[in-house]
Short mmCIF file of C-alpha atoms and ligand atoms in Angstrom, two decimals:
data_model
loop_
_atom_site.label_atom_id
_atom_site.label_comp_id
_atom_site.label_asym_id
_atom_site.label_seq_id
_atom_site.Cartn_x
_atom_site.Cartn_y
_atom_site.Cartn_z
CA MET A 792 -231.33 -124.31 52.00
CA ASN A 793 -231.40 -122.76 48.56
CA GLY A 794 -228.22 -120.77 48.01
CA ASP A 795 -226.88 -121.80 51.38
CA HIS A 796 -223.13 -121.31 51.62
CA SER A 797 -222.85 -122.04 55.32
CA HIS A 798 -221.66 -125.63 54.98
CA LYS A 799 -218.01 -126.09 55.70
CA ARG A 800 -215.60 -128.32 53.96
CA GLY A 801 -215.27 -131.56 55.87
CA GLU A 802 -218.74 -131.52 57.45
CA SER A 803 -220.81 -134.60 56.82
CA ALA A 804 -223.44 -134.13 54.12
CA LEU A 805 -224.71 -137.67 53.81
CA MET A 806 -224.30 -140.91 55.70
CA ALA A 807 -225.77 -144.27 54.80
CA LYS A 808 -225.65 -147.45 56.84
CA GLY A 809 -226.32 -151.04 55.86
CA LEU A 810 -227.95 -150.44 52.49
CA VAL A 811 -229.39 -153.59 50.95
CA LYS A 812 -231.11 -153.55 47.58
CA ARG A 813 -232.61 -156.64 45.97
CA PHE A 814 -234.27 -157.00 42.60
CA LYS A 815 -236.70 -159.74 41.78
CA THR A 816 -235.80 -161.60 38.62
CA GLY A 817 -238.27 -164.36 37.85
CA ARG A 818 -238.72 -166.30 41.08
CA THR A 819 -235.42 -165.35 42.69
CA PHE A 820 -233.98 -162.19 44.12
CA ILE A 821 -230.60 -160.85 43.25
CA GLU A 822 -228.88 -158.77 45.87
CA VAL A 823 -227.28 -155.77 44.21
CA LEU A 824 -226.27 -153.84 47.36
CA LYS A 825 -225.08 -156.14 50.12
CA GLY A 826 -225.01 -153.96 53.20
CA VAL A 827 -223.24 -150.82 51.98
CA ASP A 828 -222.05 -148.11 54.38
CA PHE A 829 -221.32 -144.83 52.65
CA ASP A 830 -220.70 -141.23 53.59
CA ALA A 831 -219.88 -138.00 51.79
CA LYS A 832 -218.63 -134.65 53.04
CA HIS A 833 -219.15 -131.05 51.99
CA GLY A 834 -216.36 -129.83 49.75
CA ASP A 835 -215.35 -133.32 48.67
CA VAL A 836 -215.49 -134.89 45.25
CA THR A 837 -216.15 -138.51 46.18
CA MET A 838 -215.67 -140.89 43.28
CA VAL A 839 -217.36 -144.26 43.09
CA MET A 840 -215.64 -146.72 40.79
CA GLY A 841 -216.22 -150.35 39.96
CA PRO A 842 -217.03 -152.81 37.18
CA SER A 843 -220.23 -152.73 35.17
CA GLY A 844 -223.08 -154.24 37.16
CA SER A 845 -221.36 -153.77 40.54
CA GLY A 846 -224.20 -151.59 41.86
CA LYS A 847 -222.92 -148.03 41.38
CA SER A 848 -226.06 -146.55 39.81
CA THR A 849 -228.22 -148.47 42.26
CA LEU A 850 -226.21 -146.99 45.14
CA VAL A 851 -226.61 -143.44 43.80
CA ALA A 852 -230.35 -144.00 43.41
CA ALA A 853 -230.66 -145.31 46.98
CA LEU A 854 -228.66 -142.38 48.39
CA SER A 855 -230.64 -139.74 46.55
CA GLY A 856 -234.20 -140.83 47.20
CA LEU A 857 -234.80 -142.28 43.74
CA LEU A 858 -234.91 -146.00 44.59
CA ARG A 859 -236.00 -147.42 47.93
CA PRO A 860 -233.59 -149.93 49.48
CA GLU A 861 -234.97 -153.00 51.27
CA GLU A 862 -232.77 -152.35 54.28
CA GLY A 863 -230.62 -149.59 55.67
CA LYS A 864 -230.75 -145.95 56.44
CA VAL A 865 -229.76 -142.73 54.66
CA GLN A 866 -229.09 -139.65 56.74
CA ALA A 867 -228.72 -136.61 54.50
CA MET A 868 -228.48 -132.90 55.27
CA ASP A 869 -231.01 -132.29 58.07
CA THR A 870 -232.98 -135.45 57.36
CA PRO A 871 -232.23 -138.23 59.86
CA ASP A 872 -233.73 -141.05 57.80
CA LEU A 873 -234.62 -140.25 54.19
CA TRP A 874 -236.53 -143.46 53.47
CA LYS A 875 -238.83 -142.93 56.46
CA LEU A 876 -240.25 -139.81 54.82
CA SER A 877 -243.43 -139.75 52.74
CA ALA A 878 -243.06 -139.82 48.94
CA GLY A 879 -243.90 -136.11 48.82
CA LYS A 880 -241.25 -135.23 51.39
CA ILE A 881 -238.67 -137.31 49.52
CA ASP A 882 -239.50 -135.34 46.35
CA LYS A 883 -239.10 -132.13 48.32
CA PHE A 884 -235.73 -133.31 49.66
CA ARG A 885 -234.50 -133.88 46.08
CA LEU A 886 -235.84 -130.53 44.95
CA ASP A 887 -234.26 -128.63 47.85
CA HIS A 888 -230.89 -130.34 48.07
CA CYS A 889 -229.98 -132.51 45.07
CA GLY A 890 -228.57 -131.84 41.63
CA PHE A 891 -228.39 -134.73 39.17
CA ILE A 892 -226.17 -135.20 36.16
CA PHE A 893 -226.59 -138.36 34.13
CA GLN A 894 -224.86 -139.67 31.06
CA GLY A 895 -227.97 -139.26 28.91
CA PHE A 896 -228.32 -135.50 29.66
CA ASN A 897 -232.12 -135.78 30.10
CA LEU A 898 -232.78 -132.46 28.36
CA PHE A 899 -236.20 -131.46 26.98
CA PRO A 900 -235.94 -131.44 23.15
CA ALA A 901 -238.24 -128.45 22.69
CA LEU A 902 -236.53 -126.09 25.14
CA THR A 903 -233.54 -123.82 24.62
CA ALA A 904 -230.52 -124.09 26.92
CA LYS A 905 -231.76 -121.14 28.94
CA GLN A 906 -235.28 -122.52 29.23
CA GLN A 907 -233.92 -125.87 30.48
CA VAL A 908 -232.17 -124.12 33.37
CA MET A 909 -235.08 -121.74 34.05
CA THR A 910 -237.50 -124.66 34.27
CA ALA A 911 -235.45 -126.25 37.06
CA LEU A 912 -235.45 -122.95 38.99
CA LYS A 913 -239.19 -122.41 38.50
CA TYR A 914 -239.88 -125.81 40.10
CA GLN A 915 -238.16 -124.38 43.15
CA GLY A 916 -240.44 -121.37 43.17
CA VAL A 917 -238.01 -118.84 41.70
CA GLY A 918 -239.88 -116.13 39.74
CA PRO A 919 -239.37 -115.83 35.96
CA GLY A 920 -237.27 -112.65 36.05
CA GLU A 921 -234.79 -113.98 38.58
CA ALA A 922 -234.83 -117.44 36.96
CA GLY A 923 -233.84 -115.83 33.65
CA ARG A 924 -230.99 -113.87 35.19
CA ARG A 925 -229.65 -116.84 37.15
CA ALA A 926 -229.96 -119.16 34.15
CA GLN A 927 -228.03 -116.72 31.99
CA ALA A 928 -225.30 -116.35 34.63
CA VAL A 929 -224.82 -120.06 35.24
CA LEU A 930 -224.78 -120.84 31.50
CA GLU A 931 -222.12 -118.17 31.04
CA SER A 932 -220.12 -119.72 33.89
CA VAL A 933 -220.01 -123.03 32.00
CA GLY A 934 -218.97 -121.24 28.80
CA LEU A 935 -222.34 -121.39 27.05
CA GLY A 936 -223.11 -117.67 26.89
CA PRO A 937 -223.25 -117.76 23.07
CA ARG A 938 -225.50 -120.88 23.09
CA VAL A 939 -228.31 -119.92 25.49
CA ASN A 940 -230.99 -119.82 22.80
CA GLN A 941 -230.10 -123.14 21.13
CA ARG A 942 -232.07 -126.35 21.54
CA PRO A 943 -230.47 -129.74 22.29
CA SER A 944 -230.56 -130.75 18.59
CA GLU A 945 -228.42 -127.69 17.86
CA LEU A 946 -225.79 -128.46 20.54
CA SER A 947 -222.81 -130.83 20.61
CA GLY A 948 -222.62 -133.67 23.14
CA GLY A 949 -220.23 -131.71 25.34
CA GLU A 950 -222.44 -128.62 25.18
CA LYS A 951 -225.52 -130.65 26.10
CA GLN A 952 -223.70 -132.07 29.09
CA ARG A 953 -222.73 -128.55 30.15
CA VAL A 954 -226.40 -127.48 29.93
CA ALA A 955 -227.25 -130.44 32.17
CA ILE A 956 -224.56 -129.30 34.63
CA ALA A 957 -225.76 -125.70 34.52
CA ARG A 958 -229.27 -126.95 35.28
CA ALA A 959 -228.01 -129.03 38.20
CA LEU A 960 -225.85 -126.19 39.60
CA ALA A 961 -228.31 -123.33 39.13
CA LYS A 962 -230.14 -124.07 42.35
CA ASN A 963 -226.88 -124.34 44.27
CA PRO A 964 -227.48 -127.88 45.52
CA ASN A 965 -225.81 -129.24 48.64
CA LEU A 966 -225.57 -132.70 47.11
CA ILE A 967 -224.58 -133.34 43.51
CA PHE A 968 -225.01 -136.84 42.09
CA ALA A 969 -223.22 -137.47 38.81
CA ASP A 970 -223.47 -140.87 37.14
CA GLU A 971 -220.77 -141.25 34.47
CA PRO A 972 -221.01 -137.57 33.55
CA THR A 973 -218.07 -137.70 31.13
CA SER A 974 -218.47 -141.08 29.48
CA ALA A 975 -220.17 -139.86 26.31
CA LEU A 976 -217.70 -137.00 25.86
CA ASP A 977 -214.33 -136.49 24.22
CA GLY A 978 -211.37 -135.77 26.50
CA LYS A 979 -211.61 -132.02 26.25
CA SER A 980 -215.37 -131.82 26.96
CA GLY A 981 -214.98 -134.38 29.74
CA GLU A 982 -212.32 -132.22 31.32
CA VAL A 983 -214.63 -129.17 31.32
CA VAL A 984 -217.30 -131.23 33.05
CA ILE A 985 -215.06 -132.66 35.78
CA ARG A 986 -213.51 -129.24 36.43
CA LEU A 987 -217.00 -127.77 36.95
CA LEU A 988 -217.84 -130.52 39.43
CA ARG A 989 -214.51 -129.95 41.22
CA GLN A 990 -215.32 -126.23 41.38
CA ALA A 991 -218.81 -126.85 42.80
CA ALA A 992 -217.22 -128.80 45.66
CA THR A 993 -214.35 -126.38 46.30
CA GLU A 994 -216.16 -123.07 45.86
CA ARG A 995 -219.71 -123.88 46.98
CA GLY A 996 -219.01 -126.67 49.47
CA ALA A 997 -221.21 -129.10 47.60
CA ALA A 998 -220.78 -132.79 48.32
CA VAL A 999 -220.15 -134.23 44.86
CA ILE A 1000 -220.71 -137.96 44.42
CA CYS A 1001 -219.44 -138.99 41.03
CA VAL A 1002 -219.69 -142.46 39.50
CA THR A 1003 -217.10 -143.07 36.82
CA HIS A 1004 -215.22 -145.73 34.90
CA ASP A 1005 -212.51 -143.32 33.89
CA PRO A 1006 -209.34 -143.67 36.01
CA ARG A 1007 -208.11 -140.31 34.72
CA LEU A 1008 -210.82 -138.57 36.78
CA GLU A 1009 -209.18 -139.78 40.00
CA ALA A 1010 -206.81 -136.82 39.74
CA TYR A 1011 -209.78 -134.56 40.62
CA ALA A 1012 -211.02 -136.59 43.58
CA ASP A 1013 -210.66 -136.11 47.32
CA ARG A 1014 -211.73 -139.66 47.85
CA VAL A 1015 -212.03 -142.79 45.73
CA ILE A 1016 -214.35 -145.63 46.72
CA HIS A 1017 -214.25 -148.95 44.90
CA ILE A 1018 -217.34 -151.11 44.80
CA GLU A 1019 -217.52 -154.65 43.52
CA ASP A 1020 -220.46 -157.02 43.52
CA GLY A 1021 -222.50 -154.81 45.84
CA ARG A 1022 -219.78 -154.30 48.45
CA ILE A 1023 -217.30 -151.53 49.18
CA LEU A 1024 -213.81 -152.89 48.56
CA ASP A 1025 -211.77 -149.88 49.54
CA ASP A 1026 -212.09 -146.25 50.38
CA VAL A 1027 -209.03 -144.04 49.89
CA ARG A 1028 -208.64 -140.38 50.75
CA ARG A 1029 -206.31 -138.45 48.46
CA THR A 1030 -205.42 -134.86 47.68
CA PRO A 1031 -206.68 -133.66 44.31
CA ASP A 1032 -203.81 -132.97 41.89
CA ALA A 1033 -202.98 -129.28 41.62
CA ASN A 1034 -202.42 -129.64 37.89
CA PRO A 1035 -204.24 -132.72 36.68
CA PRO A 1036 -202.98 -134.12 33.37
CA PRO A 1037 -205.22 -133.39 30.36
CA LEU A 1038 -207.97 -135.95 29.70
CA SER A 1039 -207.47 -135.72 25.96
CA HIS A 1040 -204.48 -137.47 24.49
N1 LIG B 3 -234.72 -152.87 37.88
C1 LIG B 3 -233.86 -153.90 37.93
N2 LIG B 3 -234.30 -155.17 37.93
C2 LIG B 3 -233.43 -156.21 38.02
N3 LIG B 3 -232.10 -156.08 38.07
C3 LIG B 3 -231.60 -154.83 38.06
C4 LIG B 3 -232.44 -153.69 37.99
N4 LIG B 3 -231.66 -152.59 37.99
C5 LIG B 3 -230.38 -153.03 38.06
N5 LIG B 3 -230.35 -154.38 38.11
C6 LIG B 3 -229.14 -155.21 38.21
O1 LIG B 3 -228.39 -154.76 39.30
C7 LIG B 3 -227.00 -154.84 39.04
C8 LIG B 3 -226.34 -153.50 39.34
O2 LIG B 3 -226.85 -152.52 38.44
P1 LIG B 3 -226.30 -151.04 38.42
O3 LIG B 3 -227.04 -150.32 37.36
O4 LIG B 3 -226.33 -150.50 39.78
O5 LIG B 3 -224.79 -151.30 37.98
P2 LIG B 3 -223.62 -150.24 37.67
O6 LIG B 3 -222.51 -150.54 38.62
O7 LIG B 3 -224.16 -148.87 37.66
O8 LIG B 3 -223.17 -150.70 36.22
P3 LIG B 3 -222.70 -149.80 34.93
O9 LIG B 3 -221.26 -149.47 35.18
O10 LIG B 3 -222.84 -150.77 33.81
O11 LIG B 3 -223.60 -148.63 34.84
C9 LIG B 3 -226.87 -155.27 37.60
O12 LIG B 3 -226.52 -156.63 37.57
C10 LIG B 3 -228.24 -155.04 37.03
O13 LIG B 3 -228.53 -155.97 36.03
MG1 LIG B 4 -224.46 -147.44 36.15
#
């Protein structure tokens, strides 16, 4: 579970079948996911691309236990049917297995970079001494060693996003969900972020599911899935580029 390195590249990490999500708007329902099948493997960076409003964030939420679909099934890690679990067990599943990185960073304004990461580890039951050491190490690994004692207001956008990544990676999650993790960043900061996600897949065997609008990120993907109007249009396996072109131009 925590710190588990036993998962092999290519093993299934998550498999969803027939996901349907509807939202009520006024008296009618709009169907945002129209029977989506989806799977992700350990060691893969799986990119989900598609126009605004096509259902990408909704899909990520349904796969990760954040938003209950009306129909369908999500098998993830050792859980045969995520949405059959109690609310408490779904929370535990997210805590044990999932790291989240969103565009808005979701950092606590009052906490330093190190405290942000330590807080995530403490929720998992890691003691303060070890949490401090691991937080320091993971922040150094994302190049924030000199920034550990700064608060979000004292960090750049790219640095904040790296704190969010450090927080997501610190617990060594099996599943990493990233929703437009580079969209608020300049090319250079965006490149740092996507390289860290690539590394988490390659070196730790995490299954990285990354929503993006940015076609330049495809160079880092093992697989690219296009979604439009709540349906998967295509699903292409590719080999990540050995030397991806720089994101900044
Ligand atoms: N809580 C809600 N109530 C009603 N409609 C919603 C709700 N959440 C999302 N929607 C609608 O569902 C559709 C898909 O939303 P979603 O956020 O999944 O799109 P997206 O592909 O992530 O778009 P973007 O690229 O703009 O982030 C949109 O048309 C949106 O308006
Ligand atoms: Mg979205």
